[in-house]
Short mmCIF file of C-alpha atoms and ligand atoms in Angstrom, two decimals:
data_model
loop_
_atom_site.label_atom_id
_atom_site.label_comp_id
_atom_site.label_asym_id
_atom_site.label_seq_id
_atom_site.Cartn_x
_atom_site.Cartn_y
_atom_site.Cartn_z
CA MET A 1 90.06 84.63 89.53
CA ARG A 2 87.41 82.11 88.48
CA GLN A 3 87.53 81.27 84.81
CA SER A 4 83.73 80.89 84.82
CA LYS A 5 83.55 84.60 85.61
CA LEU A 6 86.11 85.63 83.01
CA PHE A 7 84.18 87.01 80.04
CA THR A 8 86.99 86.23 77.60
CA LYS A 9 87.13 82.86 75.89
CA THR A 10 89.83 81.13 73.95
CA LYS A 11 89.34 80.53 70.25
CA LYS A 12 90.01 77.25 68.46
CA GLU A 13 91.57 78.95 65.46
CA THR A 14 94.23 81.62 65.20
CA PRO A 15 92.76 84.88 63.81
CA SER A 16 93.25 85.00 60.05
CA ASP A 17 93.77 88.75 59.77
CA GLU A 18 96.91 88.78 61.95
CA VAL A 19 100.33 87.98 60.57
CA ALA A 20 102.30 88.54 63.77
CA LYS A 21 102.62 85.57 66.10
CA ASN A 22 102.29 87.74 69.21
CA ALA A 23 98.88 89.07 68.14
CA GLN A 24 97.68 85.69 66.87
CA LEU A 25 98.36 83.98 70.19
CA LEU A 26 97.27 86.86 72.40
CA ILE A 27 93.95 87.18 70.55
CA GLN A 28 93.39 83.44 70.41
CA ALA A 29 93.99 83.15 74.15
CA GLY A 30 91.82 86.20 74.94
CA TYR A 31 94.53 88.51 76.28
CA VAL A 32 93.90 91.25 73.75
CA TYR A 33 91.21 92.32 71.30
CA LYS A 34 91.95 94.05 68.03
CA ASN A 35 89.64 97.05 67.75
CA MET A 36 91.17 98.25 64.48
CA ALA A 37 94.54 98.15 62.78
CA GLY A 38 97.01 99.62 65.24
CA ALA A 39 94.65 99.77 68.25
CA TYR A 40 94.14 96.93 70.70
CA SER A 41 92.21 96.46 73.94
CA PHE A 42 93.99 94.79 76.81
CA LEU A 43 91.43 92.38 78.27
CA PRO A 44 91.56 91.24 81.93
CA LEU A 45 94.38 88.71 81.43
CA GLY A 46 96.33 91.00 79.11
CA LEU A 47 95.99 93.93 81.48
CA ARG A 48 97.44 91.84 84.32
CA VAL A 49 100.52 91.16 82.17
CA ILE A 50 100.93 94.83 81.21
CA GLU A 51 100.55 95.88 84.86
CA LYS A 52 103.27 93.42 85.88
CA ILE A 53 105.59 94.75 83.19
CA ASN A 54 104.80 98.29 84.33
CA SER A 55 105.54 97.34 87.95
CA ILE A 56 108.97 96.00 87.01
CA ILE A 57 109.70 99.17 85.03
CA ARG A 58 108.45 101.35 87.92
CA GLU A 59 110.56 99.52 90.48
CA GLU A 60 113.68 99.98 88.39
CA MET A 61 112.97 103.62 87.52
CA ASN A 62 112.17 104.49 91.16
CA GLY A 63 115.30 102.58 92.14
CA ILE A 64 117.51 104.97 90.17
CA GLY A 65 115.75 107.99 91.63
CA GLY A 66 113.14 108.60 88.94
CA VAL A 67 109.91 110.24 90.11
CA GLU A 68 106.62 109.44 88.41
CA MET A 69 104.25 111.99 86.94
CA HIS A 70 101.60 112.15 84.21
CA MET A 71 101.42 114.60 81.31
CA PRO A 72 98.55 115.26 78.91
CA SER A 73 98.12 113.82 75.44
CA LEU A 74 96.62 117.06 74.08
CA GLN A 75 99.31 119.35 72.71
CA GLU A 76 99.30 122.95 71.59
CA GLU A 77 101.06 124.29 68.53
CA ARG A 78 102.92 127.10 70.35
CA LEU A 79 105.22 124.80 72.30
CA TRP A 80 106.16 122.45 69.48
CA LYS A 81 106.89 125.34 67.12
CA GLN A 82 109.72 126.33 69.44
CA THR A 83 111.56 123.11 68.58
CA ASP A 84 110.34 123.04 64.98
CA ARG A 85 108.53 119.74 65.58
CA TRP A 86 104.96 120.88 64.90
CA GLY A 87 105.04 120.69 61.11
CA ASP A 88 104.08 117.46 59.35
CA ASP A 89 107.15 117.89 57.12
CA ASN A 90 109.40 117.44 60.12
CA VAL A 91 107.35 114.91 62.05
CA ASP A 92 105.47 112.32 60.05
CA VAL A 93 103.56 110.62 62.90
CA TRP A 94 101.34 113.43 64.23
CA PHE A 95 97.64 112.91 64.80
CA LYS A 96 96.04 116.37 64.83
CA THR A 97 92.53 117.60 65.30
CA GLU A 98 90.57 120.86 65.41
CA LEU A 99 89.33 122.39 68.64
CA LYS A 100 85.68 123.46 68.59
CA ALA A 101 86.85 126.63 70.31
CA GLY A 102 89.20 127.24 67.38
CA GLY A 103 92.76 126.21 66.66
CA GLU A 104 94.49 122.91 66.29
CA VAL A 105 95.75 120.40 68.85
CA GLY A 106 98.05 117.43 68.40
CA LEU A 107 98.09 114.11 70.23
CA ALA A 108 101.48 113.65 71.91
CA TRP A 109 103.77 111.17 70.17
CA THR A 110 106.54 111.93 72.70
CA HIS A 111 106.90 114.43 75.59
CA GLU A 112 110.30 116.16 75.48
CA GLU A 113 108.75 119.54 74.74
CA VAL A 114 106.08 119.14 77.39
CA VAL A 115 108.38 118.06 80.19
CA THR A 116 110.97 120.73 79.34
CA ASP A 117 108.30 123.43 79.46
CA ILE A 118 107.05 122.19 82.86
CA MET A 119 110.53 122.15 84.36
CA ARG A 120 111.04 125.84 83.53
CA GLN A 121 108.80 126.47 86.54
CA TYR A 122 110.91 124.41 88.92
CA VAL A 123 114.56 124.66 87.89
CA SER A 124 116.46 127.83 88.64
CA SER A 125 119.69 126.87 90.39
CA TYR A 126 122.37 124.20 90.06
CA LYS A 127 121.07 123.07 93.46
CA ASP A 128 117.85 121.91 91.76
CA LEU A 129 119.81 119.45 89.60
CA PRO A 130 120.17 116.58 88.80
CA PHE A 131 116.82 114.79 88.78
CA ALA A 132 114.75 112.51 86.59
CA ALA A 133 111.01 112.33 85.96
CA TYR A 134 109.02 109.70 84.14
CA GLN A 135 105.54 108.60 83.19
CA ILE A 136 103.87 105.50 81.80
CA GLN A 137 101.42 107.09 79.44
CA THR A 138 99.68 106.73 76.10
CA LYS A 139 101.42 107.91 72.94
CA PHE A 140 99.73 108.40 69.60
CA ARG A 141 101.65 107.88 66.39
CA ASN A 142 100.28 107.84 62.89
CA GLU A 143 102.47 104.88 61.90
CA ILE A 144 102.18 103.98 58.21
CA ARG A 145 102.49 100.27 58.84
CA ALA A 146 100.93 98.48 61.79
CA LYS A 147 101.74 94.87 60.99
CA SER A 148 103.59 93.64 64.02
CA GLY A 149 100.58 93.06 66.24
CA ILE A 150 100.87 94.79 69.61
CA MET A 151 104.49 95.67 68.89
CA ARG A 152 103.72 98.57 66.55
CA THR A 153 100.41 100.26 67.17
CA ARG A 154 99.07 103.77 66.62
CA GLU A 155 98.09 104.18 70.25
CA PHE A 156 100.45 102.61 72.76
CA LEU A 157 101.83 102.88 76.25
CA MET A 158 105.33 104.19 76.69
CA LYS A 159 107.46 104.58 79.76
CA ASP A 160 109.33 107.77 79.01
CA LEU A 161 111.83 109.12 81.47
CA TYR A 162 113.63 112.44 81.13
CA SER A 163 116.82 113.37 82.97
CA PHE A 164 117.94 116.89 83.85
CA SER A 165 121.58 117.56 84.71
CA ALA A 166 123.82 120.53 85.37
CA ASN A 167 126.85 119.21 83.53
CA GLU A 168 128.15 116.45 81.33
CA GLU A 169 129.51 114.35 84.22
CA GLN A 170 126.18 114.38 86.03
CA HIS A 171 124.44 113.46 82.81
CA LYS A 172 126.85 110.67 81.97
CA GLU A 173 126.50 109.16 85.42
CA PHE A 174 122.72 109.06 85.17
CA TYR A 175 122.81 107.76 81.59
CA ASP A 176 124.97 104.80 82.59
CA THR A 177 122.87 104.11 85.68
CA CYS A 178 119.74 104.09 83.55
CA ALA A 179 121.41 101.82 80.99
CA ASP A 180 122.09 99.31 83.79
CA ALA A 181 118.48 99.59 84.97
CA TYR A 182 117.35 98.79 81.42
CA THR A 183 119.51 95.68 81.40
CA ARG A 184 117.87 94.58 84.67
CA ILE A 185 114.39 95.28 83.29
CA PHE A 186 114.90 93.08 80.22
CA ASP A 187 116.48 90.36 82.38
CA ARG A 188 113.46 90.42 84.67
CA LEU A 189 111.12 90.27 81.67
CA GLY A 190 112.81 87.03 80.62
CA ILE A 191 114.38 88.36 77.40
CA GLY A 192 117.72 89.51 78.79
CA SER A 193 119.89 86.87 77.13
CA GLN A 194 118.66 87.85 73.65
CA THR A 195 118.61 91.61 74.24
CA TYR A 196 121.60 93.72 73.26
CA LYS A 197 122.44 97.27 74.26
CA THR A 198 123.06 98.33 70.68
CA PHE A 199 125.16 101.26 69.50
CA ALA A 200 122.99 103.62 67.47
CA SER A 201 123.83 107.02 66.06
CA GLY A 202 122.60 110.37 67.21
CA GLY A 203 123.55 111.08 70.80
CA ALA A 204 124.95 114.28 72.23
CA PHE A 205 128.47 114.11 73.84
CA SER A 206 129.43 110.86 72.17
CA LYS A 207 128.56 109.69 68.69
CA PHE A 208 126.16 107.18 70.13
CA SER A 209 122.76 106.66 71.57
CA HIS A 210 121.67 103.15 72.53
CA GLU A 211 118.84 100.95 71.42
CA TYR A 212 117.88 97.82 73.32
CA GLN A 213 117.40 95.29 70.54
CA THR A 214 116.05 91.81 71.13
CA LEU A 215 117.10 89.27 68.53
CA ALA A 216 113.95 87.80 66.95
CA GLU A 217 112.97 86.54 63.52
CA ALA A 218 109.76 88.58 63.79
CA GLY A 219 111.73 91.81 64.24
CA GLU A 220 111.35 94.81 61.95
CA ASP A 221 114.89 96.02 62.68
CA VAL A 222 118.29 94.69 61.69
CA VAL A 223 121.32 94.67 63.97
CA TYR A 224 124.87 93.47 63.57
CA VAL A 225 125.95 91.33 66.48
CA CYS A 226 129.14 89.81 67.81
CA GLU A 227 127.74 87.35 70.35
CA GLU A 228 131.18 86.46 71.68
CA LYS A 229 132.06 90.03 72.58
CA GLY A 230 128.48 90.95 73.45
CA ILE A 231 128.55 93.90 71.03
CA ALA A 232 125.76 94.99 68.69
CA VAL A 233 125.51 97.97 66.34
CA ASN A 234 122.70 99.21 64.13
CA LYS A 235 122.95 99.90 60.42
CA GLU A 236 123.96 103.56 60.64
CA VAL A 237 126.78 102.76 63.03
CA LEU A 238 127.90 99.90 60.81
CA GLU A 239 128.11 102.25 57.85
CA ASP A 240 129.30 105.47 59.43
CA VAL A 241 131.58 104.60 62.30
CA ASP A 242 135.08 103.22 62.55
CA LEU A 243 134.22 99.89 64.17
CA ALA A 244 137.73 99.64 65.65
CA GLU A 245 136.58 102.34 68.10
CA LEU A 246 134.12 99.81 69.46
CA GLY A 247 136.66 96.99 69.52
CA VAL A 248 135.05 94.90 66.83
CA THR A 249 135.64 94.16 63.12
CA ARG A 250 133.04 93.92 60.35
CA GLU A 251 133.85 90.22 59.92
CA GLU A 252 132.92 89.47 63.52
CA LEU A 253 129.45 91.00 63.13
CA VAL A 254 126.52 88.84 62.05
CA GLU A 255 123.33 90.38 60.64
CA ARG A 256 120.25 89.52 62.71
CA LYS A 257 116.61 90.61 62.78
CA SER A 258 115.59 92.32 65.97
CA ILE A 259 112.91 94.19 67.91
CA GLU A 260 113.70 97.58 69.47
CA VAL A 261 112.29 97.19 72.97
CA GLY A 262 113.87 100.31 74.41
CA ASN A 263 115.94 103.34 73.58
CA ILE A 264 118.12 105.75 75.56
CA PHE A 265 119.31 109.06 74.21
CA SER A 266 121.50 111.97 75.30
CA LEU A 267 119.66 115.10 74.18
CA GLY A 268 122.32 117.59 75.19
CA THR A 269 120.83 121.10 75.33
CA LYS A 270 118.67 120.77 72.22
CA PHE A 271 115.37 121.12 74.08
CA SER A 272 116.55 123.35 76.92
CA ASP A 273 118.00 125.80 74.37
CA SER A 274 114.83 126.00 72.26
CA ILE A 275 112.37 126.09 75.15
CA GLY A 276 114.51 128.12 77.55
CA LEU A 277 115.20 125.72 80.41
CA THR A 278 118.20 127.25 82.17
CA PHE A 279 119.69 127.37 85.65
CA LYS A 280 122.22 129.58 87.43
CA ASN A 281 125.50 127.73 87.87
CA GLU A 282 127.81 128.19 90.85
CA ALA A 283 129.31 131.29 89.24
CA GLY A 284 125.83 132.73 88.76
CA ASP A 285 125.75 132.33 84.97
CA ASN A 286 122.61 131.26 83.12
CA THR A 287 123.28 127.79 81.70
CA PRO A 288 121.09 125.43 79.66
CA VAL A 289 120.09 122.17 81.37
CA ILE A 290 121.51 118.96 79.89
CA MET A 291 118.81 116.42 79.16
CA GLY A 292 118.39 112.77 78.27
CA SER A 293 115.37 110.72 77.25
CA TYR A 294 114.80 107.04 77.95
CA GLY A 295 111.89 105.04 76.45
CA ILE A 296 110.43 101.56 76.77
CA GLY A 297 107.23 100.21 75.19
CA PRO A 298 105.53 97.85 77.67
CA ALA A 299 103.25 96.31 75.01
CA ARG A 300 106.12 95.89 72.60
CA ALA A 301 108.02 94.13 75.39
CA MET A 302 104.97 91.92 76.03
CA GLY A 303 104.74 91.00 72.34
CA THR A 304 108.45 90.25 72.26
CA VAL A 305 108.15 87.86 75.21
CA VAL A 306 105.28 86.05 73.48
CA ASP A 307 107.18 85.83 70.21
CA LEU A 308 110.35 84.55 71.80
CA LEU A 309 109.07 82.11 74.40
CA ALA A 310 105.91 80.61 72.86
CA ASP A 311 105.92 76.98 71.72
CA ASP A 312 103.62 75.03 69.40
CA LYS A 313 100.98 74.72 72.15
CA GLY A 314 100.75 78.40 72.97
CA ILE A 315 102.11 81.18 75.11
CA VAL A 316 104.78 80.57 77.77
CA TRP A 317 105.01 83.36 80.35
CA PRO A 318 108.02 83.85 82.58
CA GLU A 319 106.86 83.89 86.22
CA SER A 320 107.76 87.56 86.54
CA ILE A 321 105.01 88.78 84.21
CA ALA A 322 102.55 85.88 84.04
CA PRO A 323 98.95 86.98 84.68
CA PHE A 324 98.73 84.28 87.37
CA ARG A 325 101.33 81.99 88.87
CA VAL A 326 99.11 78.92 89.10
CA HIS A 327 96.41 77.60 86.81
CA LEU A 328 94.25 75.37 88.98
CA VAL A 329 92.38 73.07 86.63
CA ALA A 330 89.48 71.21 88.22
CA LEU A 331 88.25 68.04 86.49
CA ASN A 332 85.09 66.02 87.23
CA THR A 333 83.31 69.16 88.43
CA ASP A 334 79.92 67.54 87.73
CA ASP A 335 80.52 65.64 90.98
CA ASP A 336 79.45 68.00 93.80
CA GLU A 337 81.92 66.54 96.25
CA ILE A 338 84.85 67.08 93.86
CA ARG A 339 83.65 70.58 93.02
CA ASP A 340 83.50 71.56 96.71
CA TRP A 341 86.91 70.06 97.36
CA ALA A 342 88.48 71.88 94.37
CA ASN A 343 86.88 75.12 95.58
CA GLY A 344 88.56 74.56 98.93
CA ILE A 345 91.97 74.11 97.29
CA TYR A 346 91.41 77.36 95.37
CA THR A 347 90.56 79.24 98.54
CA SER A 348 93.55 77.80 100.41
CA LEU A 349 95.98 78.74 97.65
CA GLN A 350 94.55 82.26 97.60
CA LYS A 351 94.96 82.52 101.36
CA LEU A 352 98.62 81.64 100.91
CA GLY A 353 98.89 84.66 98.62
CA VAL A 354 99.28 82.61 95.45
CA GLU A 355 97.84 84.23 92.32
CA VAL A 356 95.53 81.57 90.94
CA LEU A 357 93.36 81.31 87.87
CA PHE A 358 90.78 78.63 88.73
CA ASP A 359 89.30 76.70 85.83
CA ASP A 360 85.99 75.87 87.47
CA ARG A 361 84.13 75.50 84.17
CA ASP A 362 82.14 72.40 83.28
CA THR A 363 84.07 71.58 80.14
CA ARG A 364 85.89 68.48 78.90
CA PRO A 365 89.39 67.78 80.28
CA GLY A 366 90.94 67.90 76.80
CA GLU A 367 89.56 71.39 76.25
CA LYS A 368 90.76 72.53 79.67
CA PHE A 369 94.28 71.27 79.06
CA ALA A 370 94.47 72.82 75.58
CA ASP A 371 93.27 76.15 76.99
CA SER A 372 95.75 75.90 79.82
CA ASP A 373 98.63 75.31 77.40
CA LEU A 374 97.49 78.22 75.24
CA LEU A 375 97.22 80.61 78.23
CA GLY A 376 100.77 79.83 79.28
CA ILE A 377 100.48 80.22 83.06
CA PRO A 378 103.71 78.88 84.65
CA TYR A 379 102.26 76.05 86.81
CA ARG A 380 99.22 73.92 86.10
CA VAL A 381 97.78 72.16 89.14
CA VAL A 382 95.22 69.48 88.31
CA ALA A 383 92.53 68.70 90.86
CA SER A 384 90.69 65.53 89.80
CA LYS A 385 88.56 62.81 91.33
CA ARG A 386 91.35 60.29 90.90
CA GLY A 387 93.84 62.70 92.46
CA LYS A 388 91.54 63.26 95.41
CA GLU A 389 91.31 59.52 95.99
CA ASP A 390 95.11 59.12 95.78
CA GLY A 391 95.74 62.31 97.73
CA LEU A 392 97.89 63.66 94.89
CA PHE A 393 97.97 66.69 92.59
CA GLU A 394 99.57 66.64 89.19
CA VAL A 395 101.70 69.79 88.80
CA VAL A 396 102.96 70.62 85.31
CA THR A 397 105.58 73.30 84.66
CA ARG A 398 104.49 75.01 81.42
CA ALA A 399 107.97 76.04 80.24
CA THR A 400 109.64 72.63 80.58
CA GLY A 401 106.73 70.19 80.57
CA GLU A 402 108.03 68.71 83.82
CA VAL A 403 105.30 66.77 85.67
CA ARG A 404 105.30 66.26 89.43
CA SER A 405 102.90 64.51 91.78
CA LEU A 406 102.51 66.42 95.03
CA THR A 407 100.53 65.73 98.16
CA GLU A 408 98.29 68.53 99.42
CA ALA A 409 100.88 69.46 102.07
CA GLU A 410 103.68 69.48 99.48
CA LEU A 411 101.55 71.58 97.13
CA PHE A 412 100.87 74.25 99.72
CA ASP A 413 104.45 74.17 100.89
CA ASP A 414 105.78 74.49 97.34
CA PHE A 415 103.65 77.51 96.45
CA SER A 416 103.75 79.32 99.78
CA ALA A 417 107.38 80.34 99.18
P1 ATP B 1 110.67 102.38 66.01
O1 ATP B 1 111.97 102.69 65.32
O2 ATP B 1 110.45 100.92 66.23
O3 ATP B 1 109.51 103.08 65.37
P2 ATP B 1 111.11 104.54 67.75
O4 ATP B 1 112.54 104.82 67.55
O5 ATP B 1 110.10 105.35 67.06
O6 ATP B 1 110.82 102.98 67.47
P3 ATP B 1 111.02 105.62 70.39
O7 ATP B 1 110.43 106.88 69.94
O8 ATP B 1 112.41 105.62 70.86
O9 ATP B 1 110.81 104.49 69.31
O10 ATP B 1 110.07 105.00 71.51
C1 ATP B 1 110.54 104.35 72.68
C2 ATP B 1 110.00 102.94 72.77
O11 ATP B 1 108.59 102.92 72.59
C3 ATP B 1 110.51 102.02 71.68
O12 ATP B 1 111.76 101.50 72.04
C4 ATP B 1 109.46 100.95 71.65
O13 ATP B 1 109.65 100.01 72.70
C5 ATP B 1 108.19 101.72 71.94
N1 ATP B 1 107.45 102.05 70.70
C6 ATP B 1 107.79 102.96 69.75
N2 ATP B 1 106.87 103.00 68.77
C7 ATP B 1 105.90 102.11 69.13
C8 ATP B 1 104.66 101.70 68.53
N3 ATP B 1 104.23 102.25 67.39
N4 ATP B 1 103.94 100.76 69.15
C9 ATP B 1 104.36 100.20 70.33
N5 ATP B 1 105.51 100.55 70.94
C10 ATP B 1 106.28 101.49 70.36
MG1 MG B 2 108.95 104.99 65.40
#
């Protein structure tokens, strides 16, 4: 992509109406635009990051046998009354609106009811189980506070997967497999070492569900962590559970702020009972399906990465989710010969399959370098008049600041891998 064609521009100043670092940097660098409190646009660079996060999530969910689908946001009262989750007294995040044809609809804040209702059509025998279905889809939640930038918004993407099992063993096996997939996802996103599979209350079959909590000063949550044993619990578990069961004492746990990047939950037969999702077991008896639900917020994960990895110069993307791998910064572009040569380097890198953002703008070097630091693309390759004369490219690794001088052959060799 040519930066001269990119309609977004970086700003000199951080936006004054944002308190969260993730939103400040992402807006300043032109990744996102704040349309209103709790609703952001993902601009071309930001969308590339979200798509990369979604791809990692998809790969891992497909890898454990999940199949992708897409359910509507518009929700009817009838279905949600069956689980007693239509009323605003029970659910405080509904957005609802009137249909011109009469009646009320809600905007989905989760999809357990919807997916359970669909599966009634397709599940009849134990032979149909187990399976798992997921979507990456927009949720609407009337959150009271929306202060954490893109990490808590009123309209946001969620990957929500639902598992359907015939018995507890089948369910448990899938639950653990999905938990491992979550660990791999957060590793691949570059936040694995700070992310804990945290014991939370409220699961069927065992006392626990699990939250994936990333330790961060900007977090809205609090967890209690024993780094040595790799154990974390949330507040309810700390207060209500005999910690000895988990092999840890209160003294070993340190209070830390954290961000909930994901959540996995055994639902038991709560939804299948209320909505009537049953199957015939081997003995021919009607039995409720055992379900689980497994969520991740891609934008919250993106904000977490920004918060955790950024330095005083700007964003630092891990290679796995960077919008581009290489930022090719051309200097001295007022010289036609240099401009043509830099264009050639851009084309060659693209032919090698390298994702390149090409700063082909006629701006001052200082401005280009500051923008490059702010954007946080993993490798900056400088193409300058001086470099052309010496036959060398300066290559800077954004995360470490390491500077290398590579010949053209070395450059192509290095990035063709
Ligand atoms: P929280 O306690 O932070 O409100 P939650 O328990 O409501 O989260 P879930 O319903 O389990 O969250 O949603 C699954 C995932 O969706 C969360 O782990 C988080 O990554 C993401 N998520 C939840 N609410 C939001 C939001 N308002 N904005 C962006 N992402 C969200
Ligand atoms: Mg919530």
